Amino acid sequence: MVQQLAGKVAIITGAGSGMGKSMAELFANEGARVVAADINEDRLNEVVKEIKDAGNDAVAAVTNVTKEADVVAMVQTAVDSFGRLDILVNNAGIMDNMAPVGTLTNELWDRVMTVNTTSVMLATREALKLFTKQKSGVILNIASVGGIGGGRAGAAYTASKHAVVGLTKNTAYMYENMGIRTNAIAPGGIKTNIAESMKGIDKEGMQRQSVGMPLSPEPGTGDEIAQTALFLCSDASSYVNGTVVPVDGGWTSY
């Protein structure tokens, strides 16, 4: 069976758990050499060990995606370890506390925007230094159904993911003539540990945003997101650029 990412080198942020872990393992199984990046070193090392134990190739890059020096080092790890970079998956992200603007703090706004949006810009900018030279490359951003609608998270998270959607489309347009593709996935409710990042839930926000929750099907899995990510990062999607693909079991169809 032909591996869909044979010969490719991929960076995946937030690879220590959840969707990132699923993508790292699937991409490695499909022939990619993976730079697994995460801020949690213990989880990261476990993922890399599992990939290697399966006979595939990966290296760990302990990375705080909000720090430019860490992001530069992450991309350099790909070059140092595997000689090139072909795929960047910006997956790392956090939730907010469901607060609407009226009760939102500056601190939470800044933290969520920095982790969810600024990090995407930093990593994309660094990867483009390589992609524009080699006239090829694929960028995949993990947005959210919260980046398409308005009632699925708090103000900070919703704004941060809408910004990721805009950044995805702008990058796709600006670099399409250089052989670089940029797309996004908008996951619905997925079984991950992102809820660990939620502190001090805003009751008013949660109550209001829960109105549409019964319309959501059973939560999906990281593996189901990874399958769509594989398609968007492979040559099978060579004519797909600047799009946002909801993978939400039909949640946004209502």
mmCIF file of C-alpha atoms in Angstrom:
data_model
loop_
_atom_site.group_PDB
_atom_site.id
_atom_site.type_symbol
_atom_site.label_atom_id
_atom_site.label_comp_id
_atom_site.label_asym_id
_atom_site.label_seq_id
_atom_site.Cartn_x
_atom_site.Cartn_y
_atom_site.Cartn_z
ATOM 1 C CA MET A 1 0.000 0.000 0.000
ATOM 2 C CA VAL A 2 1.360 3.424 -1.003
ATOM 3 C CA GLN A 3 2.018 5.762 1.917
ATOM 4 C CA GLN A 4 0.320 9.108 1.389
ATOM 5 C CA LEU A 5 3.069 11.200 3.002
ATOM 6 C CA ALA A 6 6.140 9.221 1.965
ATOM 7 C CA GLY A 7 9.248 11.414 1.960
ATOM 8 C CA LYS A 8 7.497 14.344 3.652
ATOM 9 C CA VAL A 9 8.591 16.110 6.835
ATOM 10 C CA ALA A 10 5.807 17.438 9.058
ATOM 11 C CA ILE A 11 5.679 19.624 12.149
ATOM 12 C CA ILE A 12 2.616 19.152 14.346
ATOM 13 C CA THR A 13 2.079 21.446 17.329
ATOM 14 C CA GLY A 14 0.103 20.296 20.344
ATOM 15 C CA ALA A 15 1.243 16.769 19.487
ATOM 16 C CA GLY A 16 1.407 15.567 23.079
ATOM 17 C CA SER A 17 -2.272 14.663 23.287
ATOM 18 C CA GLY A 18 -5.675 14.754 21.611
ATOM 19 C CA MET A 19 -5.940 15.639 17.940
ATOM 20 C CA GLY A 20 -2.245 16.457 17.695
ATOM 21 C CA LYS A 21 -1.253 13.027 18.952
ATOM 22 C CA SER A 22 -3.652 11.371 16.509
ATOM 23 C CA MET A 23 -2.251 13.385 13.613
ATOM 24 C CA ALA A 24 1.365 12.715 14.570
ATOM 25 C CA GLU A 25 0.785 8.966 14.731
ATOM 26 C CA LEU A 26 -1.242 8.797 11.500
ATOM 27 C CA PHE A 27 1.168 11.000 9.553
ATOM 28 C CA ALA A 28 4.092 8.857 10.713
ATOM 29 C CA ASN A 29 2.243 5.691 9.671
ATOM 30 C CA GLU A 30 1.728 7.284 6.260
ATOM 31 C CA GLY A 31 5.461 7.792 5.806
ATOM 32 C CA ALA A 32 6.077 11.287 7.157
ATOM 33 C CA ARG A 33 9.009 12.054 9.409
ATOM 34 C CA VAL A 34 7.371 13.976 12.221
ATOM 35 C CA VAL A 35 8.563 16.793 14.439
ATOM 36 C CA ALA A 36 6.171 16.479 17.368
ATOM 37 C CA ALA A 37 5.936 19.793 19.254
ATOM 38 C CA ASP A 38 4.267 20.397 22.599
ATOM 39 C CA ILE A 39 4.827 22.336 25.817
ATOM 40 C CA ASN A 40 4.293 19.175 27.895
ATOM 41 C CA GLU A 41 7.579 17.267 27.682
ATOM 42 C CA ASP A 42 6.374 14.077 29.373
ATOM 43 C CA ARG A 43 3.375 13.631 27.073
ATOM 44 C CA LEU A 44 5.499 14.522 24.070
ATOM 45 C CA ASN A 45 8.143 11.936 24.836
ATOM 46 C CA GLU A 46 5.464 9.252 25.209
ATOM 47 C CA VAL A 47 4.043 10.071 21.765
ATOM 48 C CA VAL A 48 7.473 10.028 20.106
ATOM 49 C CA LYS A 49 8.270 6.709 21.780
ATOM 50 C CA GLU A 50 5.006 5.195 20.506
ATOM 51 C CA ILE A 51 5.775 6.385 16.973
ATOM 52 C CA LYS A 52 9.276 4.956 17.078
ATOM 53 C CA ASP A 53 8.095 1.697 18.641
ATOM 54 C CA ALA A 54 5.764 1.351 15.634
ATOM 55 C CA GLY A 55 8.807 1.544 13.372
ATOM 56 C CA ASN A 56 8.272 5.119 12.238
ATOM 57 C CA ASP A 57 10.344 8.298 12.527
ATOM 58 C CA ALA A 58 9.763 11.226 14.888
ATOM 59 C CA VAL A 59 11.614 13.696 17.074
ATOM 60 C CA ALA A 60 10.353 15.729 20.021
ATOM 61 C CA ALA A 61 10.539 19.521 20.117
ATOM 62 C CA VAL A 62 9.498 20.945 23.483
ATOM 63 C CA THR A 63 7.879 24.200 22.371
ATOM 64 C CA ASN A 64 5.936 27.078 23.841
ATOM 65 C CA VAL A 65 4.166 28.173 20.660
ATOM 66 C CA THR A 66 3.684 31.710 22.015
ATOM 67 C CA LYS A 67 7.459 32.320 22.188
ATOM 68 C CA GLU A 68 9.107 33.221 18.907
ATOM 69 C CA ALA A 69 12.465 31.760 19.936
ATOM 70 C CA ASP A 70 10.797 28.408 20.644
ATOM 71 C CA VAL A 71 8.991 28.481 17.291
ATOM 72 C CA VAL A 72 12.212 29.292 15.425
ATOM 73 C CA ALA A 73 13.927 26.410 17.217
ATOM 74 C CA MET A 74 11.019 24.077 16.361
ATOM 75 C CA VAL A 75 11.362 24.745 12.647
ATOM 76 C CA GLN A 76 15.139 24.445 12.898
ATOM 77 C CA THR A 77 14.651 21.025 14.527
ATOM 78 C CA ALA A 78 12.938 19.846 11.344
ATOM 79 C CA VAL A 79 15.837 21.074 9.213
ATOM 80 C CA ASP A 80 18.515 19.710 11.564
ATOM 81 C CA SER A 81 16.833 16.322 11.996
ATOM 82 C CA PHE A 82 15.384 15.664 8.552
ATOM 83 C CA GLY A 83 16.905 18.258 6.209
ATOM 84 C CA ARG A 84 13.677 19.962 5.155
ATOM 85 C CA LEU A 85 10.078 20.853 5.993
ATOM 86 C CA ASP A 86 7.006 20.126 3.871
ATOM 87 C CA ILE A 87 4.014 20.335 6.210
ATOM 88 C CA LEU A 88 3.129 22.573 9.161
ATOM 89 C CA VAL A 89 0.092 21.747 11.280
ATOM 90 C CA ASN A 90 -0.851 24.512 13.728
ATOM 91 C CA ASN A 91 -2.909 22.525 16.204
ATOM 92 C CA ALA A 92 -1.947 23.799 19.679
ATOM 93 C CA GLY A 93 -4.725 25.718 21.403
ATOM 94 C CA ILE A 94 -6.631 26.403 24.601
ATOM 95 C CA MET A 95 -10.238 27.091 25.592
ATOM 96 C CA ASP A 96 -11.524 30.148 27.388
ATOM 97 C CA ASN A 97 -13.951 30.123 30.345
ATOM 98 C CA MET A 98 -17.068 30.740 28.205
ATOM 99 C CA ALA A 99 -17.225 34.404 29.289
ATOM 100 C CA PRO A 100 -19.025 36.942 27.080
ATOM 101 C CA VAL A 101 -17.386 40.336 26.528
ATOM 102 C CA GLY A 102 -19.129 41.916 29.528
ATOM 103 C CA THR A 103 -17.323 39.698 32.035
ATOM 104 C CA LEU A 104 -14.169 38.975 30.038
ATOM 105 C CA THR A 105 -10.828 39.940 31.624
ATOM 106 C CA ASN A 106 -7.932 41.459 29.728
ATOM 107 C CA GLU A 107 -5.712 38.665 31.009
ATOM 108 C CA LEU A 108 -7.878 35.870 29.593
ATOM 109 C CA TRP A 109 -8.349 37.686 26.284
ATOM 110 C CA ASP A 110 -4.601 38.168 25.875
ATOM 111 C CA ARG A 111 -3.781 34.581 26.827
ATOM 112 C CA VAL A 112 -6.326 32.959 24.506
ATOM 113 C CA MET A 113 -5.491 35.213 21.561
ATOM 114 C CA THR A 114 -1.764 34.634 22.034
ATOM 115 C CA VAL A 115 -1.992 30.847 22.268
ATOM 116 C CA ASN A 116 -4.684 30.332 19.618
ATOM 117 C CA THR A 117 -3.907 33.024 17.049
ATOM 118 C CA THR A 118 -0.511 34.667 17.494
ATOM 119 C CA SER A 119 1.115 31.226 17.647
ATOM 120 C CA VAL A 120 -0.341 30.370 14.233
ATOM 121 C CA MET A 121 1.113 33.544 12.759
ATOM 122 C CA LEU A 122 4.538 32.936 14.322
ATOM 123 C CA ALA A 123 4.850 29.345 13.103
ATOM 124 C CA THR A 124 3.444 30.157 9.663
ATOM 125 C CA ARG A 125 5.865 33.045 9.228
ATOM 126 C CA GLU A 126 8.817 30.863 10.160
ATOM 127 C CA ALA A 127 7.765 27.967 7.932
ATOM 128 C CA LEU A 128 7.228 30.329 5.000
ATOM 129 C CA LYS A 129 10.936 31.183 5.048
ATOM 130 C CA LEU A 130 11.522 27.609 3.890
ATOM 131 C CA PHE A 131 8.378 27.127 1.810
ATOM 132 C CA THR A 132 8.894 30.265 -0.299
ATOM 133 C CA LYS A 133 12.455 29.197 -1.143
ATOM 134 C CA GLN A 134 11.492 25.658 -2.161
ATOM 135 C CA LYS A 135 8.260 26.825 -3.849
ATOM 136 C CA SER A 136 6.213 24.177 -2.045
ATOM 137 C CA GLY A 137 4.639 23.512 1.321
ATOM 138 C CA VAL A 138 1.370 22.805 3.089
ATOM 139 C CA ILE A 139 -0.010 24.648 6.096
ATOM 140 C CA LEU A 140 -2.962 23.254 8.016
ATOM 141 C CA ASN A 141 -4.548 25.276 10.804
ATOM 142 C CA ILE A 142 -6.893 23.741 13.349
ATOM 143 C CA ALA A 143 -9.657 26.293 13.750
ATOM 144 C CA SER A 144 -13.023 25.369 15.313
ATOM 145 C CA VAL A 145 -16.739 25.479 14.703
ATOM 146 C CA GLY A 146 -16.353 28.331 17.189
ATOM 147 C CA GLY A 147 -14.530 30.139 14.388
ATOM 148 C CA ILE A 148 -17.570 29.828 12.113
ATOM 149 C CA GLY A 149 -20.446 30.477 14.540
ATOM 150 C CA GLY A 150 -20.918 32.676 17.570
ATOM 151 C CA GLY A 151 -22.501 30.494 20.238
ATOM 152 C CA ARG A 152 -20.095 27.649 20.860
ATOM 153 C CA ALA A 153 -17.554 29.233 23.230
ATOM 154 C CA GLY A 154 -16.768 32.465 25.010
ATOM 155 C CA ALA A 155 -15.835 35.746 23.343
ATOM 156 C CA ALA A 156 -12.074 35.230 23.504
ATOM 157 C CA TYR A 157 -12.029 31.726 22.025
ATOM 158 C CA THR A 158 -14.626 32.622 19.383
ATOM 159 C CA ALA A 159 -12.659 35.695 18.310
ATOM 160 C CA SER A 160 -9.361 33.798 18.307
ATOM 161 C CA LYS A 161 -10.686 31.066 16.043
ATOM 162 C CA HIS A 162 -12.429 33.510 13.693
ATOM 163 C CA ALA A 163 -9.011 35.157 13.412
ATOM 164 C CA VAL A 164 -7.425 31.805 12.535
ATOM 165 C CA VAL A 165 -9.983 31.397 9.737
ATOM 166 C CA GLY A 166 -9.104 34.841 8.370
ATOM 167 C CA LEU A 167 -5.383 34.157 8.672
ATOM 168 C CA THR A 168 -5.844 30.861 6.832
ATOM 169 C CA LYS A 169 -7.632 32.484 3.899
ATOM 170 C CA ASN A 170 -5.231 35.404 3.653
ATOM 171 C CA THR A 171 -2.169 33.135 3.721
ATOM 172 C CA ALA A 172 -3.735 30.816 1.135
ATOM 173 C CA TYR A 173 -4.372 33.714 -1.231
ATOM 174 C CA MET A 174 -1.066 35.482 -0.715
ATOM 175 C CA TYR A 175 1.129 32.441 -1.330
ATOM 176 C CA GLU A 176 -0.880 30.308 -3.758
ATOM 177 C CA ASN A 177 1.308 31.392 -6.691
ATOM 178 C CA MET A 178 4.348 29.988 -4.876
ATOM 179 C CA GLY A 179 3.070 26.435 -4.692
ATOM 180 C CA ILE A 180 2.017 26.762 -1.045
ATOM 181 C CA ARG A 181 -1.411 25.616 0.148
ATOM 182 C CA THR A 182 -3.092 26.719 3.382
ATOM 183 C CA ASN A 183 -6.313 25.219 4.725
ATOM 184 C CA ALA A 184 -8.095 24.787 8.039
ATOM 185 C CA ILE A 185 -10.216 22.211 9.804
ATOM 186 C CA ALA A 186 -13.051 23.361 12.051
ATOM 187 C CA PRO A 187 -13.584 20.539 14.552
ATOM 188 C CA GLY A 188 -16.831 20.234 16.466
ATOM 189 C CA GLY A 189 -17.012 18.554 19.863
ATOM 190 C CA ILE A 190 -13.972 16.271 20.001
ATOM 191 C CA LYS A 191 -12.876 14.057 22.865
ATOM 192 C CA THR A 192 -9.594 15.724 23.907
ATOM 193 C CA ASN A 193 -8.122 17.166 27.089
ATOM 194 C CA ILE A 194 -8.573 20.808 26.010
ATOM 195 C CA ALA A 195 -11.045 21.225 28.899
ATOM 196 C CA GLU A 196 -7.999 21.112 31.203
ATOM 197 C CA SER A 197 -7.321 24.690 30.055
ATOM 198 C CA MET A 198 -10.728 25.901 31.249
ATOM 199 C CA LYS A 199 -10.672 27.651 34.635
ATOM 200 C CA GLY A 200 -13.424 29.536 36.468
ATOM 201 C CA ILE A 201 -16.316 28.810 34.115
ATOM 202 C CA ASP A 202 -18.555 31.833 33.501
ATOM 203 C CA LYS A 203 -22.058 30.629 34.429
ATOM 204 C CA GLU A 204 -23.938 33.169 32.322
ATOM 205 C CA GLY A 205 -21.822 32.382 29.281
ATOM 206 C CA MET A 206 -22.041 28.634 29.752
ATOM 207 C CA GLN A 207 -25.818 28.723 30.182
ATOM 208 C CA ARG A 208 -26.361 30.798 27.055
ATOM 209 C CA GLN A 209 -23.916 28.791 24.926
ATOM 210 C CA SER A 210 -25.393 25.489 26.059
ATOM 211 C CA VAL A 211 -28.659 26.220 24.220
ATOM 212 C CA GLY A 212 -27.347 24.652 21.022
ATOM 213 C CA MET A 213 -25.417 21.806 22.631
ATOM 214 C CA PRO A 214 -28.249 19.244 22.245
ATOM 215 C CA LEU A 215 -27.919 19.719 18.471
ATOM 216 C CA SER A 216 -24.381 18.348 18.608
ATOM 217 C CA PRO A 217 -23.939 14.629 17.963
ATOM 218 C CA GLU A 218 -21.767 12.401 20.108
ATOM 219 C CA PRO A 219 -18.247 13.847 20.425
ATOM 220 C CA GLY A 220 -15.866 12.847 17.665
ATOM 221 C CA THR A 221 -12.379 11.454 18.112
ATOM 222 C CA GLY A 222 -8.939 12.808 17.392
ATOM 223 C CA ASP A 223 -8.515 10.015 14.867
ATOM 224 C CA GLU A 224 -11.485 11.313 12.867
ATOM 225 C CA ILE A 225 -9.905 14.770 12.696
ATOM 226 C CA ALA A 226 -6.576 13.200 11.725
ATOM 227 C CA GLN A 227 -8.090 11.494 8.676
ATOM 228 C CA THR A 228 -9.274 14.818 7.268
ATOM 229 C CA ALA A 229 -5.915 16.381 8.161
ATOM 230 C CA LEU A 230 -4.143 13.619 6.248
ATOM 231 C CA PHE A 231 -6.163 14.393 3.121
ATOM 232 C CA LEU A 232 -5.551 18.148 3.362
ATOM 233 C CA CYS A 233 -1.802 17.667 3.902
ATOM 234 C CA SER A 234 -1.358 15.077 1.159
ATOM 235 C CA ASP A 235 -1.030 15.510 -2.587
ATOM 236 C CA ALA A 236 -4.572 14.112 -2.901
ATOM 237 C CA SER A 237 -5.836 17.613 -2.048
ATOM 238 C CA SER A 238 -3.505 19.427 -4.459
ATOM 239 C CA TYR A 239 -6.335 21.668 -5.724
ATOM 240 C CA VAL A 240 -7.741 22.482 -2.269
ATOM 241 C CA ASN A 241 -6.566 25.843 -0.953
ATOM 242 C CA GLY A 242 -7.981 28.519 1.336
ATOM 243 C CA THR A 243 -10.864 26.421 2.582
ATOM 244 C CA VAL A 244 -12.203 25.660 6.051
ATOM 245 C CA VAL A 245 -13.567 22.149 6.462
ATOM 246 C CA PRO A 246 -16.023 21.568 9.321
ATOM 247 C CA VAL A 247 -15.535 18.114 10.849
ATOM 248 C CA ASP A 248 -18.325 18.182 13.379
ATOM 249 C CA GLY A 249 -20.724 15.293 12.751
ATOM 250 C CA GLY A 250 -23.243 17.740 11.306
ATOM 251 C CA TRP A 251 -23.386 20.118 14.278
ATOM 252 C CA THR A 252 -23.217 23.222 12.075
ATOM 253 C CA SER A 253 -25.761 21.902 9.578
ATOM 254 C CA TYR A 254 -28.624 23.275 11.672
#
